[in-house]
Short mmCIF file of C-alpha atoms in Angstrom, two decimals:
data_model
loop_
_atom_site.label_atom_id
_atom_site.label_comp_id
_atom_site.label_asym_id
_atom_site.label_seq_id
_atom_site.Cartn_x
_atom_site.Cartn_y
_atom_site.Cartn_z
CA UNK L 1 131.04 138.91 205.42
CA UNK L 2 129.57 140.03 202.00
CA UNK L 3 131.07 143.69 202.69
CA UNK L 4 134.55 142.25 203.33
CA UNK L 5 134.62 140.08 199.87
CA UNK L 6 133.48 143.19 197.80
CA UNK L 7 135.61 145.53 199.36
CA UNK L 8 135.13 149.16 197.84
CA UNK L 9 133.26 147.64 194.91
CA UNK L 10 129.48 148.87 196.73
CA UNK L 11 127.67 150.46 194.00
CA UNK L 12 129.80 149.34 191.21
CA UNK L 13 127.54 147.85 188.82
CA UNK L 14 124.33 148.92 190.70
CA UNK L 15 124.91 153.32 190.78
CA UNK L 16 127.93 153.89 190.31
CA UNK L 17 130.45 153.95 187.09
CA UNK L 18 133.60 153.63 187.81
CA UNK L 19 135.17 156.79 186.95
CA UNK L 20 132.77 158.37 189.49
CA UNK L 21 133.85 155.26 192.14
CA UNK L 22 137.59 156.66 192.19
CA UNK L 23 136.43 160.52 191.71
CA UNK L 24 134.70 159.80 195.34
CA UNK L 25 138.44 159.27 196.55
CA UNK L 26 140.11 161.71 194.38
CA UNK L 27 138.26 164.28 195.74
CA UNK L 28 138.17 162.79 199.43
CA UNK L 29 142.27 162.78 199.31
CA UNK L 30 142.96 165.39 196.94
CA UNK L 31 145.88 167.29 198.87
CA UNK L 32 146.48 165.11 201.84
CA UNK L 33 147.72 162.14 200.35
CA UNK L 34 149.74 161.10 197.18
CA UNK L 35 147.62 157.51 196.63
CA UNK L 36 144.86 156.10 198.19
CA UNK L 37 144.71 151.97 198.81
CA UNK L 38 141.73 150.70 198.08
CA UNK L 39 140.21 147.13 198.25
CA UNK L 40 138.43 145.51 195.23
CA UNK L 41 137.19 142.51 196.71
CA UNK L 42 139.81 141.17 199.19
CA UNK L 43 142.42 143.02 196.39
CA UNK L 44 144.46 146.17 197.33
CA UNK L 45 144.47 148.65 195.00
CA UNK L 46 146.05 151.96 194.50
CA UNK L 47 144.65 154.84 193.14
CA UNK L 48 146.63 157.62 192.37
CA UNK L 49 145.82 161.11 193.81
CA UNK L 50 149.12 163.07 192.63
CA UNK L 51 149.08 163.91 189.28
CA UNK L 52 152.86 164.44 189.42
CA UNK L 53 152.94 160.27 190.15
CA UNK L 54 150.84 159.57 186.80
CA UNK L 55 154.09 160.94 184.37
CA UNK L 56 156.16 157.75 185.54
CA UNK L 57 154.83 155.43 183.48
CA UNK L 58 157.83 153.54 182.83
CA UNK L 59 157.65 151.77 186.42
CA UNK L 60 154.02 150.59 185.78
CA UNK L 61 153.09 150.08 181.89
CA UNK L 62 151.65 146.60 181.97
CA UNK L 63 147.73 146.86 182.56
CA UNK L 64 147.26 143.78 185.08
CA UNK L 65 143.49 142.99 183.05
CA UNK L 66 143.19 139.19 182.95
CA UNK L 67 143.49 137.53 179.84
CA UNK L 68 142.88 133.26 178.85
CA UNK L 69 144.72 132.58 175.73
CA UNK L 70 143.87 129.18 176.29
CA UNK L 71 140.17 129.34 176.49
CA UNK L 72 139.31 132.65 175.71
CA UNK L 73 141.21 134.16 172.45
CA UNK L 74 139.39 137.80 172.62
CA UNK L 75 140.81 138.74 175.58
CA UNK L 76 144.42 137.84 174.10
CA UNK L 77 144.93 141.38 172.76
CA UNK L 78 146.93 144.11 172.79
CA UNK L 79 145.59 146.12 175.66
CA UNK L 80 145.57 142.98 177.84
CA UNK L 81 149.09 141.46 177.29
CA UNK L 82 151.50 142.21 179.77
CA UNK L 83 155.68 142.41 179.56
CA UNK L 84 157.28 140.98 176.17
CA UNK L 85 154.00 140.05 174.67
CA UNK L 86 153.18 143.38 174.27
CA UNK L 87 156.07 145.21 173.21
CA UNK L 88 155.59 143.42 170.06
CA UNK L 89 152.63 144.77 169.22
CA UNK L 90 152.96 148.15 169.46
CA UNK L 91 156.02 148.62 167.06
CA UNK L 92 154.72 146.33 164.28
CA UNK L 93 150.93 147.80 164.47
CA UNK L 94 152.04 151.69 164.68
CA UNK L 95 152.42 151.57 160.94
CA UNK L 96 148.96 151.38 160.42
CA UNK L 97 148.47 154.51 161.85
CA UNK L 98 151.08 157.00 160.87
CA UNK L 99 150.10 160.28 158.97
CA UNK L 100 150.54 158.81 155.45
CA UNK L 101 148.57 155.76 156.41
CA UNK L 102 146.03 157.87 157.42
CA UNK L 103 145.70 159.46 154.36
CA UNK L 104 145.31 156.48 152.18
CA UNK L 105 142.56 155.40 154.38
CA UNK L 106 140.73 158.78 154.94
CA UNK L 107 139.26 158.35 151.27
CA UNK L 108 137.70 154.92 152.03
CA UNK L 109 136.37 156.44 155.16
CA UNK L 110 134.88 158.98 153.31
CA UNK L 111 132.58 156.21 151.32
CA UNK L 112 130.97 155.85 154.70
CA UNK L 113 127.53 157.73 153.83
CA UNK L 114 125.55 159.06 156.96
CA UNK L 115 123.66 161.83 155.06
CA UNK L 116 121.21 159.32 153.92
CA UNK L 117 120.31 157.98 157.30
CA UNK L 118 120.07 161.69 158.78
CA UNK L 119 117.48 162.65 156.16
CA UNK L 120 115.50 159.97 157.23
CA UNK L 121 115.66 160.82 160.26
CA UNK L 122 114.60 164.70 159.54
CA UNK L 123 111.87 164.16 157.24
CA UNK L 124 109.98 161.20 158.94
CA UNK L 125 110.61 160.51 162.73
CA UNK L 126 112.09 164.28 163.54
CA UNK L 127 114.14 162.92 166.38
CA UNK L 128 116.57 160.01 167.07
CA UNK L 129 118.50 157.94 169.01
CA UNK L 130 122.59 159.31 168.67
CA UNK L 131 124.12 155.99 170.01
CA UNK L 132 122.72 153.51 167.32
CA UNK L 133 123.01 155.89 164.28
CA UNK L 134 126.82 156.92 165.51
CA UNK L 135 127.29 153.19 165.82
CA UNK L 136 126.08 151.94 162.54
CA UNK L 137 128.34 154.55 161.22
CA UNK L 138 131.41 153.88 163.07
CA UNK L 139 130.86 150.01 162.53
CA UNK L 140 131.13 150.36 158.48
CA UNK L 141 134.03 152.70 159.11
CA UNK L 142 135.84 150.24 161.05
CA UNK L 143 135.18 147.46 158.54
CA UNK L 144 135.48 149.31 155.14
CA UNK L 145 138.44 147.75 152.76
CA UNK L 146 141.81 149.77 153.40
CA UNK L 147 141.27 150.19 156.89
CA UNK L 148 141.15 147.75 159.22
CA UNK L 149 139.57 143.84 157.69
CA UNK L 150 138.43 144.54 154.21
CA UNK L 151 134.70 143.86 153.97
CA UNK L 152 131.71 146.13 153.74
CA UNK L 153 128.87 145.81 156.75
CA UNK L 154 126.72 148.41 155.34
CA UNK L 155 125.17 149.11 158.76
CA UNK L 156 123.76 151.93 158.12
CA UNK L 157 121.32 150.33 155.38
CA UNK L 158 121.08 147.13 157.59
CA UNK L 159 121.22 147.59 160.85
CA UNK L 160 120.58 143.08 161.68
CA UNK L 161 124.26 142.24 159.75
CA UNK L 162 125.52 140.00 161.65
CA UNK L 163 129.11 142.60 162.75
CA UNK L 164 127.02 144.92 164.17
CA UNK L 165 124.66 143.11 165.83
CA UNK L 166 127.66 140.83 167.51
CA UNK L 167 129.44 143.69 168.30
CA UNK L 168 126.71 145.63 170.05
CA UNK L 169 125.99 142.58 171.89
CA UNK L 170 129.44 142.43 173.30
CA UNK L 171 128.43 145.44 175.33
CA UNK L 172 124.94 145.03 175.80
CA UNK L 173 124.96 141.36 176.51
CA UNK L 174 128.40 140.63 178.49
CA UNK L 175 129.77 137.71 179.52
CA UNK L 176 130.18 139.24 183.50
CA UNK L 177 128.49 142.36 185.59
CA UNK L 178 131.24 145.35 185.96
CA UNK L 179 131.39 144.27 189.77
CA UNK L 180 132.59 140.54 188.61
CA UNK L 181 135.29 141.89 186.15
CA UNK L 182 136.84 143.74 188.98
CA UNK L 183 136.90 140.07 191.10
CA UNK L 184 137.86 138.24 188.00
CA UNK L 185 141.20 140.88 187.18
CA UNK L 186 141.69 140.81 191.15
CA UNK L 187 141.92 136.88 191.00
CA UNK L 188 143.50 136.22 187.33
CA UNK L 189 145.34 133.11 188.36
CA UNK L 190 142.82 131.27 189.94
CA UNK L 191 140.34 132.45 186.95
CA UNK L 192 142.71 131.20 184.44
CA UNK L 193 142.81 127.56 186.32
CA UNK L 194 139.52 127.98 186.60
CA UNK L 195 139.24 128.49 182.79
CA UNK L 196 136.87 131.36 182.90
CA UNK L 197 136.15 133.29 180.12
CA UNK L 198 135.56 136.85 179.57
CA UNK L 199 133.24 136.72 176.60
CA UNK L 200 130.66 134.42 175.70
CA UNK L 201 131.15 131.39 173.75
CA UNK L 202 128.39 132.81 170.85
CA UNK L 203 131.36 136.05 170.28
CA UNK L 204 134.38 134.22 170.80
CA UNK L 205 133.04 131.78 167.71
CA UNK L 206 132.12 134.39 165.62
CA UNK L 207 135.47 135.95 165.14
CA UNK L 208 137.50 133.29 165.66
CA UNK L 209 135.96 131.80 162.27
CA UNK L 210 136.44 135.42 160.90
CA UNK L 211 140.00 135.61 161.40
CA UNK L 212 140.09 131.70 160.26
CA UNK L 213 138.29 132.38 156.85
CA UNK L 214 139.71 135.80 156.52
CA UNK L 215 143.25 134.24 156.69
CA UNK L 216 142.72 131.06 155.24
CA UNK L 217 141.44 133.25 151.85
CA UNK L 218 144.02 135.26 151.68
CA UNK L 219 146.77 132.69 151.85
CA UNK L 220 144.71 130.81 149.27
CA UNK L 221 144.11 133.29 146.59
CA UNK L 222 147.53 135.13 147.32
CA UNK L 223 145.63 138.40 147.84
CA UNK L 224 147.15 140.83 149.84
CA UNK L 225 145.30 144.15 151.58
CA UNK L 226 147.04 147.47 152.86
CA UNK L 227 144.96 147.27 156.30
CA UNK L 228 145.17 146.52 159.34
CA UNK L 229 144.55 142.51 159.03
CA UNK L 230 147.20 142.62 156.61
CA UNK L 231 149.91 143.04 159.24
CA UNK L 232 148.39 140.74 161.99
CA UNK L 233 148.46 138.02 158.91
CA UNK L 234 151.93 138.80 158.44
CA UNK L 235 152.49 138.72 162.25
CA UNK L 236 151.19 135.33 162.52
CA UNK L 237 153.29 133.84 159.26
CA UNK L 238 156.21 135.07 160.01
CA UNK L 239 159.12 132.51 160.68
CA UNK L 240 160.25 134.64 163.45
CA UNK L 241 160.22 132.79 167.26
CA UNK L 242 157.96 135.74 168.74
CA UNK L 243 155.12 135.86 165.77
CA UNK L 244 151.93 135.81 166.76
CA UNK L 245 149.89 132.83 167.56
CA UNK L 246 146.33 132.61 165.72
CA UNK L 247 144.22 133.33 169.35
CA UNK L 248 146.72 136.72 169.35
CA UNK L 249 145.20 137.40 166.21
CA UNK L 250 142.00 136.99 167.08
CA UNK L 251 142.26 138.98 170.00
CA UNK L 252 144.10 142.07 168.42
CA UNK L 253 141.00 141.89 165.51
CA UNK L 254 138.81 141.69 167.92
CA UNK L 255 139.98 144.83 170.14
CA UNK L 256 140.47 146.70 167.34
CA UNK L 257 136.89 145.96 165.79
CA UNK L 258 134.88 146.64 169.15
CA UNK L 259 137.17 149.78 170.56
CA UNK L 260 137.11 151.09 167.18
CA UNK L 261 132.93 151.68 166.86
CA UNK L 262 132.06 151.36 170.33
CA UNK L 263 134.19 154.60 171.78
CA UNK L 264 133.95 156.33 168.82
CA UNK L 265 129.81 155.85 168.87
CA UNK L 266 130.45 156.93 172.78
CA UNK L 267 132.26 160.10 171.65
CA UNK L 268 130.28 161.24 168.92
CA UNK L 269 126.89 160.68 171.07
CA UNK L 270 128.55 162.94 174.05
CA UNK L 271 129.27 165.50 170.96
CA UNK L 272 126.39 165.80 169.54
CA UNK L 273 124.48 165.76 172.73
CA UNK L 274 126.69 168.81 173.72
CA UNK L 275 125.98 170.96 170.84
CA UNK L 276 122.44 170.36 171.40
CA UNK L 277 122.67 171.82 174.77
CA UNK L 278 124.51 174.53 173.13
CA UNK L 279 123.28 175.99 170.72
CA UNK L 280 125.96 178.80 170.13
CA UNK L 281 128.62 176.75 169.83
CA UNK L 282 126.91 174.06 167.78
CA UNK L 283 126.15 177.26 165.53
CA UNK L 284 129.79 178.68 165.38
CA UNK L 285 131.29 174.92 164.56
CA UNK L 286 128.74 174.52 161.87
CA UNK L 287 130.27 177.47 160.50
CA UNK L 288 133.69 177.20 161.14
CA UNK L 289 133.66 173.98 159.14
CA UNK L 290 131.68 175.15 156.17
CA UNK L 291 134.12 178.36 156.22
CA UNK L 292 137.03 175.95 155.85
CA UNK L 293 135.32 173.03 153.44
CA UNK L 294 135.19 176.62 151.17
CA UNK L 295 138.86 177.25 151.16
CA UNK L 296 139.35 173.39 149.95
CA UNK L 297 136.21 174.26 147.28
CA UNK L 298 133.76 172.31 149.54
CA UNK L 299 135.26 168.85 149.03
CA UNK L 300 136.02 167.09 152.68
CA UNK L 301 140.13 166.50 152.19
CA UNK L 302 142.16 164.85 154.50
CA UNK L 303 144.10 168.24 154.58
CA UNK L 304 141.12 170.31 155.50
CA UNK L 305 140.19 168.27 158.33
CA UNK L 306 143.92 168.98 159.60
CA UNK L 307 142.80 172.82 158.97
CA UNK L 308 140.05 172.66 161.47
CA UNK L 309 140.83 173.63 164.49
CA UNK L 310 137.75 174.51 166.34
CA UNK L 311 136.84 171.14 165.91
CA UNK L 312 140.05 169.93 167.63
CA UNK L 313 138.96 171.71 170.66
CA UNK L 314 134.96 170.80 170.34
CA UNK L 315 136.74 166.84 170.18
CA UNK L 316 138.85 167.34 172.90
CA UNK L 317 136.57 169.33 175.31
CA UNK L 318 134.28 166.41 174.75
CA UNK L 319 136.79 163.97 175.68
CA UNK L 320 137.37 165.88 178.34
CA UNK L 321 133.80 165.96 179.77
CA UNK L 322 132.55 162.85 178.77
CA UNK L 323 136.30 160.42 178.18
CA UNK L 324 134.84 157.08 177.15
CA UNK L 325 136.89 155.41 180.14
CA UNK L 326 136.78 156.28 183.52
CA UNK L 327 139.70 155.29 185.05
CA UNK L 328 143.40 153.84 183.41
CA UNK L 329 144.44 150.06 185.00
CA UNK L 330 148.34 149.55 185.59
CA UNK L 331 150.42 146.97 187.34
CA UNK L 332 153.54 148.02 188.92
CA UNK L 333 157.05 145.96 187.05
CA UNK L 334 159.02 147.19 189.40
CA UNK L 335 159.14 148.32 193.32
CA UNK L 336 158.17 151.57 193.03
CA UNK L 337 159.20 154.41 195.66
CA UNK L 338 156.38 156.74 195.34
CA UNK L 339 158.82 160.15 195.78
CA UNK L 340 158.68 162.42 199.39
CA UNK L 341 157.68 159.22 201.15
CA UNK L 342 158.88 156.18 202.37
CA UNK L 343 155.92 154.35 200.92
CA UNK L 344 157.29 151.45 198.51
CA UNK L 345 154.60 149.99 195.87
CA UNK L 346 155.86 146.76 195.46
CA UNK L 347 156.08 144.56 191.94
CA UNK L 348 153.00 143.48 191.04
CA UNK L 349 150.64 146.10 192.82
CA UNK L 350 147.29 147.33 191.09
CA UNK L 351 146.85 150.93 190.24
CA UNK L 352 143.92 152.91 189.24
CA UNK L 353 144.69 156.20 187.52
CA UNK L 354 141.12 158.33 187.74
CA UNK L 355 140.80 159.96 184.01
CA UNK L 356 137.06 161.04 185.10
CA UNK L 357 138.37 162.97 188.18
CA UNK L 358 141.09 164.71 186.76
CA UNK L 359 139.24 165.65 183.51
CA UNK L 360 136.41 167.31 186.08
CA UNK L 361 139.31 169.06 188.56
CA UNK L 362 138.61 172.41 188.94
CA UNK L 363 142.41 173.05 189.29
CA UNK L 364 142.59 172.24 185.75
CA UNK L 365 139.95 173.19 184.39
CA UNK L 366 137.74 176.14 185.45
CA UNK L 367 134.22 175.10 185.82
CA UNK L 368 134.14 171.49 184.74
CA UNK L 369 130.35 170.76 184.53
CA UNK L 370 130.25 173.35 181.79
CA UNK L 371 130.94 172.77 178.19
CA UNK L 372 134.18 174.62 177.03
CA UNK L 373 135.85 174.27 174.11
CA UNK L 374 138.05 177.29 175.43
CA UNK L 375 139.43 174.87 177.50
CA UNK L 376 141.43 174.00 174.50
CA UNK L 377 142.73 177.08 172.80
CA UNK L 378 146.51 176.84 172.25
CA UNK L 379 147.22 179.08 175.48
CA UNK L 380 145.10 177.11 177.95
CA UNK L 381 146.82 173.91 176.92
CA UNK L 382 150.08 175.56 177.10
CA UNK L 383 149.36 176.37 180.86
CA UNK L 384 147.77 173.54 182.07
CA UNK L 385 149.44 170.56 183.55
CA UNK L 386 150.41 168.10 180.39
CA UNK L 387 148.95 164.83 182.18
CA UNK L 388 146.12 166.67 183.01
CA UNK L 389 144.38 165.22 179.50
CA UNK L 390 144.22 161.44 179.17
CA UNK L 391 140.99 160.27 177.55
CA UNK L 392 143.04 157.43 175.77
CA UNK L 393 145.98 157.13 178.12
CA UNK L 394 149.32 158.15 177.82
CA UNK L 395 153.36 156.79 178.14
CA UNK L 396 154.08 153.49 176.25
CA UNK L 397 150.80 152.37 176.89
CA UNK L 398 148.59 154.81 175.22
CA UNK L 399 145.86 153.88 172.90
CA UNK L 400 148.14 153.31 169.76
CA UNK L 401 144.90 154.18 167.62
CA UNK L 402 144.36 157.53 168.49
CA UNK L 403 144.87 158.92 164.94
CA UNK L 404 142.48 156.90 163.34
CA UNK L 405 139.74 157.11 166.15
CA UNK L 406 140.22 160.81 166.72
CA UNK L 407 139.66 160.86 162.53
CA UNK L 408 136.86 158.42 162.88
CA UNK L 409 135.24 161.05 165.43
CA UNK L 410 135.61 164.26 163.28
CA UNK L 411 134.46 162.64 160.09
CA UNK L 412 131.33 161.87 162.00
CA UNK L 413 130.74 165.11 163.60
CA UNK L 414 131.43 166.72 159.66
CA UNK L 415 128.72 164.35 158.19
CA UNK L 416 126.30 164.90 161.17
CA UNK L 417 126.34 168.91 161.40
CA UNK L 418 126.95 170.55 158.20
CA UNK L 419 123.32 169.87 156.80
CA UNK L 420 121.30 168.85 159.94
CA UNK L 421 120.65 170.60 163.08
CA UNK L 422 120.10 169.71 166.67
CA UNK L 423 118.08 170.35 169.86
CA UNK L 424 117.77 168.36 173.27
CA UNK L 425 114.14 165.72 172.99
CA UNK L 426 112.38 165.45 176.30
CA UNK L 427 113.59 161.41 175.97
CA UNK L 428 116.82 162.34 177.03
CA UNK L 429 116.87 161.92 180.37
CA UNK L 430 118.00 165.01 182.52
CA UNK L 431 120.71 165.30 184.21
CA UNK L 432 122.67 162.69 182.41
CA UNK L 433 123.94 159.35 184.29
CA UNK L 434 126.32 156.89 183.29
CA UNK L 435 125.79 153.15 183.35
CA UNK L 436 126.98 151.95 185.83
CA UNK L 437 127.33 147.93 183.92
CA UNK L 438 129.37 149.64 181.16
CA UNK L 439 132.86 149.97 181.53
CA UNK L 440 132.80 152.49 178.27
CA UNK L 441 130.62 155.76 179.06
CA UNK L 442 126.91 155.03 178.13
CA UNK L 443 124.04 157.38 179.37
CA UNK L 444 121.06 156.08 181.14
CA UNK L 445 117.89 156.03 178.39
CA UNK L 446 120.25 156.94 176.08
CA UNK L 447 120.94 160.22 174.18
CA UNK L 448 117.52 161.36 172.19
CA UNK L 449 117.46 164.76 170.34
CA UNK L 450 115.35 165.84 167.48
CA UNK L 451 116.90 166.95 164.33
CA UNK L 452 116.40 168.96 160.91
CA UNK L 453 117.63 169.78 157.91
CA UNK L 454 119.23 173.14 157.27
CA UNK L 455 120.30 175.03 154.49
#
């Protein structure tokens, strides 16, 4: 009985992560089928196999996660909304991240000061742990004034502020196991009557009196900010019938505030980790981006960042290896014909689209255990299937923060390696594992290497 209510779920939040969960059928099916149903719980599911299927997103944009306005504002946000609630968002949030946006904010990114901690690091303990410092980092980029809510954690000189410690407990302390999440999305009707909550009560009080001072301040004093909280204030305000209601703002401010320094702590971690395990290439990128800071007379510009392109493809290779997300959830809005068959996926099905399978597919790319950054020179992405790279999604759906995460990443990876070099500690566990109770990529033990100045 116990088998039949958790369906395929065994191992999920015991072994297995759930990127390698659907990589166990992806590679099972791979070439005899188009899809593969699933159970989760007493749930069907249907993960995609055919990577041809995966370019029709139009038929199946909305996500199917559960979401409780009602009771539970955080998980009100934009990556949870389905239908006519979300097209809303998209269109009046993109603005935050176009190319001239991103310019006005890269200068307030750049106050973000890492060096400091890193020669701490070097001089006294000789090794450290990548996910906290990469997180401390992230977390006062997120928050800095001019790019997303205006206020200054200062993580990296206290690491107890009261952001980053709720926002690393969000992950390290959730509300459910990864196994229950999967019962809880599989079941969203009977959740919401049950009024169950994603997050605890402790987060969803925190920053739903954030948002409530934040906007109650700015009303008051008449000040207005060119970030992101800005235009969720404005959202909320408006007279129009579709604005935003106050738990929409909380959840979009919360989304963005926890995907913004939790993936892009996940990324840089994998990054670093993978230069430290090669040495070469950690060598050559050094390099490259002290060859390029000296056309742009060593001052980090928004420009020369753009100019750097073998840090596009050390970025994207790590992506590739290591995407922060496993798999992509969809729901299907329409009957769907999958095409050469008579199989019809009818409204409202679940779909799992396996990013962690297809980013280790020998097909696409050669050798997938190994590091590459080849894998990303303008002639191997020219030949290589164009849905064959999704670390943050892709169709109408697709992380609408790329820009400033992808940004968030380099600046990181420019701070971390120009003075400071890296080689694998005997703490990091070998070979790595993901969590399996994370749904973003964490490592078993962590990511340990040991680190020193260079000249």
């Amino acid at each position: 009985m116990a088998s039949r209510l958790i369906g395929n779920l065994k191992g999920v939040g015991q072994y297995d992560h759930d990127g390698l969960l659907t990589q166990k059928f992806y590679k099972k099916l791979k070439g005899r089928s188009p899809i593969v149903g699933v159970y989760y719980s007493i749930k069907p599911v249907a993960i995609f196999i055919d990577i041809n299927l995966i370019k029709d997103f139009a038929s199946f944009h909305d996500r199917g996660i559960y979401y409780n306005e009602r009771d539970d504002p955080l998980s009100t946000h934009l990556i949870s909304l389905p239908g006519d609630k979300w097209k809303q968002l998209p269109s009046t949030c993109s603005p935050t991240f176009t190319s001239l946006k991103m310019k006005t904010m890269f200068s307030t990114m750049m106050e973000v000061e890492m060096k400091r901690k890193l020669t701490k690091f070097a001089r006294v303990e000789k090794s450290l742990t990548l996910k906290k410092v990469m997180s401390l980092f992230t977390m006062d980029v997120i928050g800095m004034g001019g790019c997303a809510f205006g206020f200054e954690t200062n993580s990296l000189e206290d690491e107890n502020n009261e952001f980053f410690r709720m926002g690393i407990s969000v992950f390290d302390n959730p509300g459910y196991s990864t196994r229950s999440t999967f019962v809880l999305q599989a079941f969203r009707g009977y959740a919401r009557k049950l009024r169950l909550k994603l997050f605890r009560d402790e987060v969803i009080k925190f920053y739903t009196d954030f948002v409530r001072n934040t906007i109650d301040y700015r009303l008051k004093n008449k000040e207005e900010r060119n970030d992101f909280m800005q235009i969720l204030i404005q959202l909320h305000t408006s007279k129009r019938e579709d604005k935003l209601s106050f738990n929409e703002v909380v959840g979009q401010t919360f989304v963005f505030h926890i995907a913004g320094f939790e993936a892009s702590a996940s990324i840089l971690q994998f990054c670093f980790y993978e230069l430290a395990c090669n040495p070469d290439i950690q060598n050559r990128l050094r390099h490259h981006i002290n060859q390029v800071l000296r056309k742009y007379d060593g001052e980090v510009t928004y420009e020369a960042i753009m100019d750097m392109k073998y840090l596009d493809q050390i970025v994207n290779e790590t992506l590739r290896k290591n995407p922060p997300f496993g798999m992509l959830s969809r729901e299907t809005t329409l009957n769907y014909k999958i095409p050469g068959t008579d199989c019809i996926l009818e409204k409202g099905t679940s779909l799992h689209i396996p990013i962690y399978a297809i980013h280790h597919d020998p097909e696409f790319y050669p050798n997938p255990s190994k590091f590459n950054p080849d894998n990303f020179s303008e002639e191997a992405v020219k030949n290589r299937h164009p849905i064959a790279f999704l670390p943050f999604g892709a169709g109408p759906r697709a992380c609408i923060g790329v820009r400033f995460g992808v940004m968030h990443v380099k600046l990181g990876v420019i701070a971390g390696l120009r003075k400071f070099k890296y080689t694998l500690s005997p703490k990091t566990r070998q070979p790595i594992k993901l969590q399996s109770k994370f749904f973003v990529a964490q490592p078993e033990g962590g990511i340990w290497l040991n680190i020193e100045s260079v000249d």
